[in-house]
Amino acid sequence: MTLVSILVMNGPNLSRLGRREPEIYGSLTLDDINRGLAGAFPEVSFEFFQSEYEGALLEKLFEVEDRGGCSGVVLNAGALTHYSIALRDAISAVTMPVVEVHLSNVHKREAFRRTSVISEVCAGVIGGFGADSYRLGVQALLGRLGG
Ligand code: DQA
């Protein structure tokens, strides 16, 4: 079995899932989502990372890249999606494919959420399917690898 390694990275406020606006983001916690991924894809070696800080997300990307990289990254950048040029540049700077995911359908919400400064440098974008957005992100990466 080839070892597929995927970094699942979450940005600001996603630590609050389960308690944060459940009518928008659902009732699962981030741990529930991460456990669900590990259970659904036993063949994948996952690393899970969340931070409220922009720089910590950049550092994690570079740390993984410098370690030799991983098969891909599933990234919910939260609000950083809409304005972080630093995150966009970091995604451009690494060789790993990054899939942008969102729990909510950002196009159905406030106008400012319709802009993503990271989509252009991501392999693809998935949103609106709650926790399934993450699963679809993993599946998309596996598909790229021919799995
Ligand atoms: C989000 C959408 C963003 O607009 C928001 O800032 C988030 C979560 C989502 O998963 O739907 O924090 O990325």
Short mmCIF file of N, CA and C and ligand atoms in Angstrom, two decimals:
data_model
loop_
_atom_site.label_atom_id
_atom_site.label_comp_id
_atom_site.label_asym_id
_atom_site.label_seq_id
_atom_site.Cartn_x
_atom_site.Cartn_y
_atom_site.Cartn_z
N MET A 1 0.86 -1.20 0.00
CA MET A 1 0.00 0.00 0.00
C MET A 1 0.89 1.25 0.00
N THR A 2 0.67 2.15 -0.96
CA THR A 2 1.46 3.39 -0.95
C THR A 2 0.93 4.31 0.15
N LEU A 3 1.85 4.96 0.82
CA LEU A 3 1.43 5.82 1.91
C LEU A 3 1.06 7.19 1.37
N VAL A 4 -0.21 7.53 1.55
CA VAL A 4 -0.68 8.85 1.16
C VAL A 4 -0.78 9.68 2.43
N SER A 5 -0.15 10.85 2.40
CA SER A 5 -0.19 11.68 3.61
C SER A 5 -0.87 13.01 3.27
N ILE A 6 -1.82 13.37 4.08
CA ILE A 6 -2.59 14.59 3.82
C ILE A 6 -2.61 15.45 5.08
N LEU A 7 -2.31 16.72 4.87
CA LEU A 7 -2.42 17.71 5.94
C LEU A 7 -3.81 18.35 5.85
N VAL A 8 -4.55 18.28 6.95
CA VAL A 8 -5.86 18.94 7.02
C VAL A 8 -5.67 20.16 7.92
N MET A 9 -5.76 21.33 7.31
CA MET A 9 -5.41 22.54 8.04
C MET A 9 -6.60 23.49 8.12
N ASN A 10 -6.85 23.98 9.34
CA ASN A 10 -7.98 24.88 9.58
C ASN A 10 -7.50 26.18 10.19
N GLY A 11 -8.08 27.26 9.73
CA GLY A 11 -7.70 28.59 10.19
C GLY A 11 -8.58 29.10 11.32
N PRO A 12 -8.59 30.42 11.48
CA PRO A 12 -9.25 31.07 12.61
C PRO A 12 -10.72 30.71 12.77
N ASN A 13 -11.08 30.54 14.03
CA ASN A 13 -12.47 30.31 14.47
C ASN A 13 -12.98 28.89 14.22
N LEU A 14 -12.23 28.09 13.48
CA LEU A 14 -12.72 26.74 13.21
C LEU A 14 -12.55 25.82 14.42
N SER A 15 -11.78 26.29 15.40
CA SER A 15 -11.69 25.58 16.69
C SER A 15 -13.03 25.64 17.43
N ARG A 16 -13.89 26.54 17.03
CA ARG A 16 -15.17 26.75 17.73
C ARG A 16 -16.31 25.94 17.12
N LEU A 17 -15.99 25.13 16.13
CA LEU A 17 -17.07 24.36 15.48
C LEU A 17 -17.82 23.53 16.51
N GLY A 18 -19.10 23.39 16.31
CA GLY A 18 -19.95 22.67 17.27
C GLY A 18 -20.70 23.67 18.14
N ARG A 19 -20.02 24.78 18.45
CA ARG A 19 -20.64 25.82 19.28
C ARG A 19 -20.87 27.09 18.47
N ARG A 20 -20.11 27.21 17.40
CA ARG A 20 -20.13 28.45 16.62
C ARG A 20 -21.23 28.39 15.55
N GLU A 21 -22.21 29.26 15.66
CA GLU A 21 -23.26 29.38 14.63
C GLU A 21 -23.62 28.02 14.00
N PRO A 22 -24.14 27.09 14.83
CA PRO A 22 -24.40 25.74 14.30
C PRO A 22 -25.38 25.72 13.12
N GLU A 23 -26.22 26.76 13.04
CA GLU A 23 -27.18 26.80 11.92
C GLU A 23 -26.43 27.02 10.59
N ILE A 24 -25.23 27.55 10.67
CA ILE A 24 -24.42 27.74 9.45
C ILE A 24 -23.38 26.63 9.31
N TYR A 25 -22.71 26.31 10.43
CA TYR A 25 -21.54 25.42 10.34
C TYR A 25 -21.80 24.00 10.83
N GLY A 26 -23.03 23.74 11.34
CA GLY A 26 -23.34 22.39 11.79
C GLY A 26 -22.95 22.16 13.24
N SER A 27 -23.24 20.97 13.73
CA SER A 27 -23.06 20.69 15.16
C SER A 27 -21.81 19.86 15.45
N LEU A 28 -21.11 19.44 14.42
CA LEU A 28 -19.89 18.66 14.66
C LEU A 28 -18.75 19.57 15.11
N THR A 29 -17.93 19.05 16.01
CA THR A 29 -16.72 19.79 16.40
C THR A 29 -15.62 19.49 15.37
N LEU A 30 -14.54 20.25 15.46
CA LEU A 30 -13.42 19.99 14.54
C LEU A 30 -12.83 18.60 14.81
N ASP A 31 -12.80 18.20 16.08
CA ASP A 31 -12.32 16.84 16.41
C ASP A 31 -13.21 15.79 15.77
N ASP A 32 -14.54 16.01 15.82
CA ASP A 32 -15.47 15.06 15.17
C ASP A 32 -15.14 14.94 13.69
N ILE A 33 -14.92 16.09 13.05
CA ILE A 33 -14.64 16.08 11.61
C ILE A 33 -13.33 15.34 11.33
N ASN A 34 -12.32 15.65 12.14
CA ASN A 34 -11.01 15.02 11.93
C ASN A 34 -11.08 13.51 12.16
N ARG A 35 -11.79 13.12 13.22
CA ARG A 35 -11.95 11.68 13.50
C ARG A 35 -12.70 11.00 12.36
N GLY A 36 -13.72 11.70 11.84
CA GLY A 36 -14.50 11.16 10.71
C GLY A 36 -13.61 10.91 9.50
N LEU A 37 -12.69 11.84 9.24
CA LEU A 37 -11.79 11.68 8.09
C LEU A 37 -10.87 10.48 8.29
N ALA A 38 -10.32 10.40 9.51
CA ALA A 38 -9.39 9.29 9.79
C ALA A 38 -10.12 7.95 9.65
N GLY A 39 -11.39 7.90 10.06
CA GLY A 39 -12.17 6.66 9.96
C GLY A 39 -12.55 6.35 8.53
N ALA A 40 -12.87 7.39 7.76
CA ALA A 40 -13.34 7.18 6.38
C ALA A 40 -12.19 6.83 5.43
N PHE A 41 -10.97 7.26 5.78
CA PHE A 41 -9.84 7.02 4.87
C PHE A 41 -8.69 6.37 5.66
N PRO A 42 -8.88 5.08 6.04
CA PRO A 42 -7.84 4.44 6.87
C PRO A 42 -6.50 4.31 6.17
N GLU A 43 -6.53 4.41 4.83
CA GLU A 43 -5.29 4.26 4.05
C GLU A 43 -4.46 5.55 4.05
N VAL A 44 -5.05 6.63 4.55
CA VAL A 44 -4.36 7.92 4.51
C VAL A 44 -3.74 8.22 5.87
N SER A 45 -2.52 8.72 5.83
CA SER A 45 -1.88 9.18 7.06
C SER A 45 -2.15 10.69 7.17
N PHE A 46 -2.98 11.05 8.15
CA PHE A 46 -3.40 12.45 8.28
C PHE A 46 -2.57 13.18 9.31
N GLU A 47 -2.34 14.45 9.01
CA GLU A 47 -1.86 15.36 10.05
C GLU A 47 -2.91 16.46 10.14
N PHE A 48 -3.35 16.76 11.36
CA PHE A 48 -4.38 17.77 11.56
C PHE A 48 -3.76 18.97 12.25
N PHE A 49 -4.10 20.14 11.75
CA PHE A 49 -3.54 21.36 12.34
C PHE A 49 -4.58 22.48 12.27
N GLN A 50 -4.72 23.19 13.37
CA GLN A 50 -5.62 24.36 13.39
C GLN A 50 -4.91 25.48 14.12
N SER A 51 -5.08 26.70 13.63
CA SER A 51 -4.57 27.84 14.36
C SER A 51 -5.46 29.06 14.13
N GLU A 52 -5.46 29.91 15.14
CA GLU A 52 -6.17 31.19 15.01
C GLU A 52 -5.26 32.21 14.32
N TYR A 53 -3.99 31.84 14.09
CA TYR A 53 -2.99 32.80 13.61
C TYR A 53 -2.57 32.52 12.17
N GLU A 54 -2.59 33.57 11.39
CA GLU A 54 -2.18 33.48 9.98
C GLU A 54 -0.76 32.90 9.86
N GLY A 55 0.18 33.49 10.62
CA GLY A 55 1.58 33.08 10.49
C GLY A 55 1.80 31.61 10.85
N ALA A 56 1.03 31.12 11.80
CA ALA A 56 1.19 29.71 12.20
C ALA A 56 0.79 28.78 11.05
N LEU A 57 -0.19 29.21 10.26
CA LEU A 57 -0.61 28.39 9.12
C LEU A 57 0.49 28.36 8.06
N LEU A 58 1.11 29.52 7.83
CA LEU A 58 2.22 29.60 6.87
C LEU A 58 3.38 28.71 7.35
N GLU A 59 3.68 28.82 8.65
CA GLU A 59 4.79 28.03 9.19
C GLU A 59 4.53 26.54 9.06
N LYS A 60 3.28 26.14 9.27
CA LYS A 60 2.95 24.70 9.15
C LYS A 60 3.14 24.23 7.71
N LEU A 61 2.68 25.04 6.75
CA LEU A 61 2.87 24.66 5.34
C LEU A 61 4.35 24.49 5.02
N PHE A 62 5.17 25.44 5.48
CA PHE A 62 6.61 25.38 5.17
C PHE A 62 7.28 24.23 5.91
N GLU A 63 6.84 23.98 7.14
CA GLU A 63 7.41 22.87 7.92
C GLU A 63 7.17 21.54 7.18
N VAL A 64 5.93 21.35 6.71
CA VAL A 64 5.60 20.09 6.02
C VAL A 64 6.37 20.02 4.70
N GLU A 65 6.41 21.14 3.98
CA GLU A 65 7.15 21.18 2.71
C GLU A 65 8.63 20.83 2.94
N ASP A 66 9.22 21.42 3.97
CA ASP A 66 10.66 21.23 4.23
C ASP A 66 10.98 19.82 4.71
N ARG A 67 9.97 19.15 5.26
CA ARG A 67 10.11 17.76 5.68
C ARG A 67 10.05 16.81 4.49
N GLY A 68 9.80 17.36 3.31
CA GLY A 68 9.72 16.51 2.12
C GLY A 68 8.34 16.57 1.49
N GLY A 69 7.44 17.31 2.12
CA GLY A 69 6.11 17.51 1.55
C GLY A 69 5.16 16.37 1.89
N CYS A 70 3.91 16.57 1.55
CA CYS A 70 2.91 15.52 1.72
C CYS A 70 2.14 15.42 0.42
N SER A 71 1.20 14.47 0.36
CA SER A 71 0.49 14.25 -0.91
C SER A 71 -0.43 15.41 -1.25
N GLY A 72 -0.88 16.12 -0.25
CA GLY A 72 -1.75 17.26 -0.50
C GLY A 72 -2.27 17.85 0.79
N VAL A 73 -2.91 18.99 0.63
CA VAL A 73 -3.41 19.73 1.79
C VAL A 73 -4.89 20.04 1.57
N VAL A 74 -5.70 19.75 2.59
CA VAL A 74 -7.10 20.19 2.59
C VAL A 74 -7.15 21.38 3.53
N LEU A 75 -7.51 22.54 3.01
CA LEU A 75 -7.40 23.77 3.77
C LEU A 75 -8.74 24.50 3.88
N ASN A 76 -9.19 24.67 5.13
CA ASN A 76 -10.28 25.62 5.38
C ASN A 76 -9.63 26.81 6.08
N ALA A 77 -9.40 27.84 5.32
CA ALA A 77 -8.67 29.00 5.84
C ALA A 77 -9.59 29.96 6.60
N GLY A 78 -10.89 29.63 6.72
CA GLY A 78 -11.81 30.53 7.41
C GLY A 78 -11.78 31.90 6.76
N ALA A 79 -11.86 32.93 7.58
CA ALA A 79 -11.94 34.29 7.04
C ALA A 79 -10.68 34.71 6.28
N LEU A 80 -9.55 34.05 6.56
CA LEU A 80 -8.30 34.40 5.84
C LEU A 80 -8.46 34.19 4.34
N THR A 81 -9.37 33.28 3.99
CA THR A 81 -9.69 33.03 2.58
C THR A 81 -9.93 34.32 1.81
N HIS A 82 -10.58 35.25 2.50
CA HIS A 82 -11.11 36.42 1.80
C HIS A 82 -10.11 37.57 1.69
N TYR A 83 -9.00 37.48 2.45
CA TYR A 83 -8.09 38.64 2.41
C TYR A 83 -6.61 38.36 2.61
N SER A 84 -6.23 37.11 2.89
CA SER A 84 -4.82 36.89 3.24
C SER A 84 -3.93 36.64 2.02
N ILE A 85 -3.30 37.71 1.57
CA ILE A 85 -2.34 37.58 0.46
C ILE A 85 -1.13 36.77 0.94
N ALA A 86 -0.82 36.89 2.24
CA ALA A 86 0.31 36.12 2.78
C ALA A 86 0.04 34.62 2.66
N LEU A 87 -1.19 34.21 2.95
CA LEU A 87 -1.53 32.79 2.83
C LEU A 87 -1.51 32.37 1.36
N ARG A 88 -2.03 33.22 0.51
CA ARG A 88 -2.01 32.93 -0.93
C ARG A 88 -0.57 32.73 -1.42
N ASP A 89 0.32 33.63 -1.00
CA ASP A 89 1.71 33.53 -1.44
C ASP A 89 2.37 32.26 -0.89
N ALA A 90 1.99 31.88 0.33
CA ALA A 90 2.56 30.65 0.92
C ALA A 90 2.08 29.42 0.14
N ILE A 91 0.82 29.42 -0.25
CA ILE A 91 0.30 28.28 -1.03
C ILE A 91 1.05 28.21 -2.36
N SER A 92 1.28 29.39 -2.97
CA SER A 92 2.05 29.43 -4.24
C SER A 92 3.47 28.95 -4.04
N ALA A 93 4.00 29.19 -2.85
CA ALA A 93 5.42 28.91 -2.60
C ALA A 93 5.70 27.43 -2.35
N VAL A 94 4.66 26.64 -2.07
CA VAL A 94 4.90 25.22 -1.81
C VAL A 94 4.48 24.39 -3.01
N THR A 95 4.99 23.17 -3.07
CA THR A 95 4.73 22.32 -4.23
C THR A 95 3.50 21.42 -4.03
N MET A 96 3.04 21.31 -2.79
CA MET A 96 1.92 20.40 -2.51
C MET A 96 0.62 20.99 -3.04
N PRO A 97 -0.24 20.15 -3.64
CA PRO A 97 -1.54 20.66 -4.07
C PRO A 97 -2.42 20.98 -2.85
N VAL A 98 -3.09 22.10 -2.92
CA VAL A 98 -3.95 22.53 -1.81
C VAL A 98 -5.39 22.61 -2.32
N VAL A 99 -6.30 21.96 -1.61
CA VAL A 99 -7.72 22.05 -1.94
C VAL A 99 -8.38 22.98 -0.93
N GLU A 100 -9.01 24.02 -1.42
CA GLU A 100 -9.72 24.98 -0.56
C GLU A 100 -11.09 24.41 -0.24
N VAL A 101 -11.41 24.32 1.05
CA VAL A 101 -12.74 23.82 1.41
C VAL A 101 -13.44 24.81 2.35
N HIS A 102 -14.76 24.78 2.29
CA HIS A 102 -15.60 25.55 3.20
C HIS A 102 -16.79 24.70 3.60
N LEU A 103 -17.15 24.80 4.86
CA LEU A 103 -18.36 24.11 5.33
C LEU A 103 -19.60 24.71 4.70
N SER A 104 -19.67 26.04 4.72
CA SER A 104 -20.85 26.73 4.20
C SER A 104 -20.65 27.05 2.72
N ASN A 105 -21.77 27.35 2.07
CA ASN A 105 -21.70 27.82 0.69
C ASN A 105 -21.46 29.33 0.74
N VAL A 106 -20.21 29.72 0.59
CA VAL A 106 -19.84 31.12 0.76
C VAL A 106 -20.52 32.04 -0.27
N HIS A 107 -20.98 31.46 -1.36
CA HIS A 107 -21.63 32.26 -2.41
C HIS A 107 -23.08 32.61 -2.08
N LYS A 108 -23.61 31.96 -1.06
CA LYS A 108 -25.00 32.21 -0.63
C LYS A 108 -25.05 33.20 0.51
N ARG A 109 -23.89 33.70 0.94
CA ARG A 109 -23.83 34.49 2.16
C ARG A 109 -23.47 35.96 1.87
N GLU A 110 -22.82 36.62 2.80
CA GLU A 110 -22.48 38.03 2.60
C GLU A 110 -21.56 38.18 1.37
N ALA A 111 -21.66 39.35 0.73
CA ALA A 111 -20.91 39.59 -0.50
C ALA A 111 -19.41 39.41 -0.30
N PHE A 112 -18.89 39.83 0.88
CA PHE A 112 -17.43 39.76 1.07
C PHE A 112 -16.91 38.33 1.07
N ARG A 113 -17.80 37.36 1.34
CA ARG A 113 -17.36 35.96 1.34
C ARG A 113 -17.25 35.38 -0.06
N ARG A 114 -17.76 36.13 -1.05
CA ARG A 114 -17.69 35.61 -2.43
C ARG A 114 -16.30 35.77 -3.02
N THR A 115 -15.48 36.59 -2.37
CA THR A 115 -14.10 36.76 -2.86
C THR A 115 -13.19 35.82 -2.11
N SER A 116 -12.44 35.04 -2.87
CA SER A 116 -11.37 34.24 -2.26
C SER A 116 -10.07 34.65 -2.92
N VAL A 117 -9.09 35.04 -2.11
CA VAL A 117 -7.80 35.40 -2.69
C VAL A 117 -6.90 34.17 -2.84
N ILE A 118 -7.39 33.03 -2.36
CA ILE A 118 -6.54 31.83 -2.44
C ILE A 118 -6.96 30.85 -3.55
N SER A 119 -8.22 30.97 -4.03
CA SER A 119 -8.71 29.98 -5.01
C SER A 119 -7.80 29.83 -6.22
N GLU A 120 -7.29 30.97 -6.69
CA GLU A 120 -6.47 30.97 -7.91
C GLU A 120 -5.22 30.12 -7.79
N VAL A 121 -4.72 29.96 -6.56
CA VAL A 121 -3.49 29.18 -6.39
C VAL A 121 -3.78 27.81 -5.77
N CYS A 122 -5.06 27.47 -5.64
CA CYS A 122 -5.43 26.15 -5.13
C CYS A 122 -5.75 25.21 -6.29
N ALA A 123 -5.66 23.91 -6.01
CA ALA A 123 -5.97 22.92 -7.05
C ALA A 123 -7.46 22.93 -7.36
N GLY A 124 -8.29 23.24 -6.37
CA GLY A 124 -9.73 23.27 -6.57
C GLY A 124 -10.41 23.80 -5.33
N VAL A 125 -11.71 23.97 -5.44
CA VAL A 125 -12.49 24.57 -4.34
C VAL A 125 -13.74 23.74 -4.11
N ILE A 126 -14.01 23.45 -2.83
CA ILE A 126 -15.23 22.69 -2.48
C ILE A 126 -15.90 23.43 -1.34
N GLY A 127 -17.20 23.67 -1.45
CA GLY A 127 -17.88 24.38 -0.36
C GLY A 127 -19.35 24.07 -0.34
N GLY A 128 -19.91 24.22 0.85
CA GLY A 128 -21.36 24.13 0.98
C GLY A 128 -21.88 22.79 1.44
N PHE A 129 -20.99 21.85 1.71
CA PHE A 129 -21.44 20.50 2.04
C PHE A 129 -21.15 20.12 3.49
N GLY A 130 -20.98 21.11 4.33
CA GLY A 130 -20.70 20.83 5.74
C GLY A 130 -19.43 20.00 5.86
N ALA A 131 -19.45 19.05 6.80
CA ALA A 131 -18.26 18.22 7.03
C ALA A 131 -17.88 17.43 5.78
N ASP A 132 -18.87 17.15 4.93
CA ASP A 132 -18.56 16.41 3.70
C ASP A 132 -17.63 17.19 2.78
N SER A 133 -17.56 18.50 2.93
CA SER A 133 -16.62 19.28 2.09
C SER A 133 -15.20 18.77 2.30
N TYR A 134 -14.87 18.44 3.56
CA TYR A 134 -13.52 17.94 3.85
C TYR A 134 -13.30 16.57 3.20
N ARG A 135 -14.33 15.70 3.33
CA ARG A 135 -14.22 14.37 2.71
C ARG A 135 -14.03 14.48 1.21
N LEU A 136 -14.82 15.37 0.60
CA LEU A 136 -14.70 15.56 -0.85
C LEU A 136 -13.33 16.10 -1.21
N GLY A 137 -12.78 16.93 -0.33
CA GLY A 137 -11.43 17.46 -0.55
C GLY A 137 -10.40 16.35 -0.54
N VAL A 138 -10.53 15.45 0.43
CA VAL A 138 -9.59 14.31 0.50
C VAL A 138 -9.75 13.45 -0.74
N GLN A 139 -11.03 13.19 -1.11
CA GLN A 139 -11.28 12.36 -2.29
C GLN A 139 -10.68 12.98 -3.55
N ALA A 140 -10.79 14.31 -3.65
CA ALA A 140 -10.24 15.00 -4.82
C ALA A 140 -8.71 14.82 -4.87
N LEU A 141 -8.07 14.92 -3.71
CA LEU A 141 -6.60 14.73 -3.69
C LEU A 141 -6.25 13.30 -4.06
N LEU A 142 -7.01 12.34 -3.53
CA LEU A 142 -6.75 10.92 -3.87
C LEU A 142 -6.94 10.70 -5.37
N GLY A 143 -7.97 11.35 -5.92
CA GLY A 143 -8.24 11.24 -7.36
C GLY A 143 -7.07 11.76 -8.19
N ARG A 144 -6.49 12.87 -7.75
CA ARG A 144 -5.32 13.42 -8.46
C ARG A 144 -4.15 12.48 -8.44
N LEU A 145 -4.08 11.70 -7.33
CA LEU A 145 -2.95 10.76 -7.19
C LEU A 145 -3.23 9.46 -7.91
N GLY A 146 -4.47 9.38 -8.47
CA GLY A 146 -4.84 8.16 -9.19
C GLY A 146 -5.34 7.09 -8.25
N GLY A 147 -5.73 7.48 -7.02
CA GLY A 147 -6.20 6.50 -6.03
C GLY A 147 -7.70 6.32 -6.06
C1 DQA B 1 -15.79 29.23 6.22
C2 DQA B 1 -16.42 30.43 5.49
C3 DQA B 1 -15.68 31.72 5.84
O1 DQA B 1 -16.29 32.81 5.18
C4 DQA B 1 -15.72 31.97 7.33
O2 DQA B 1 -14.98 33.13 7.63
C5 DQA B 1 -15.28 30.80 8.12
C6 DQA B 1 -15.70 29.46 7.71
C7 DQA B 1 -16.60 27.94 6.00
O3 DQA B 1 -16.07 26.88 6.29
O4 DQA B 1 -17.76 27.99 5.56
O5 DQA B 1 -14.65 30.95 9.16
O6 DQA B 1 -14.49 29.03 5.68
#
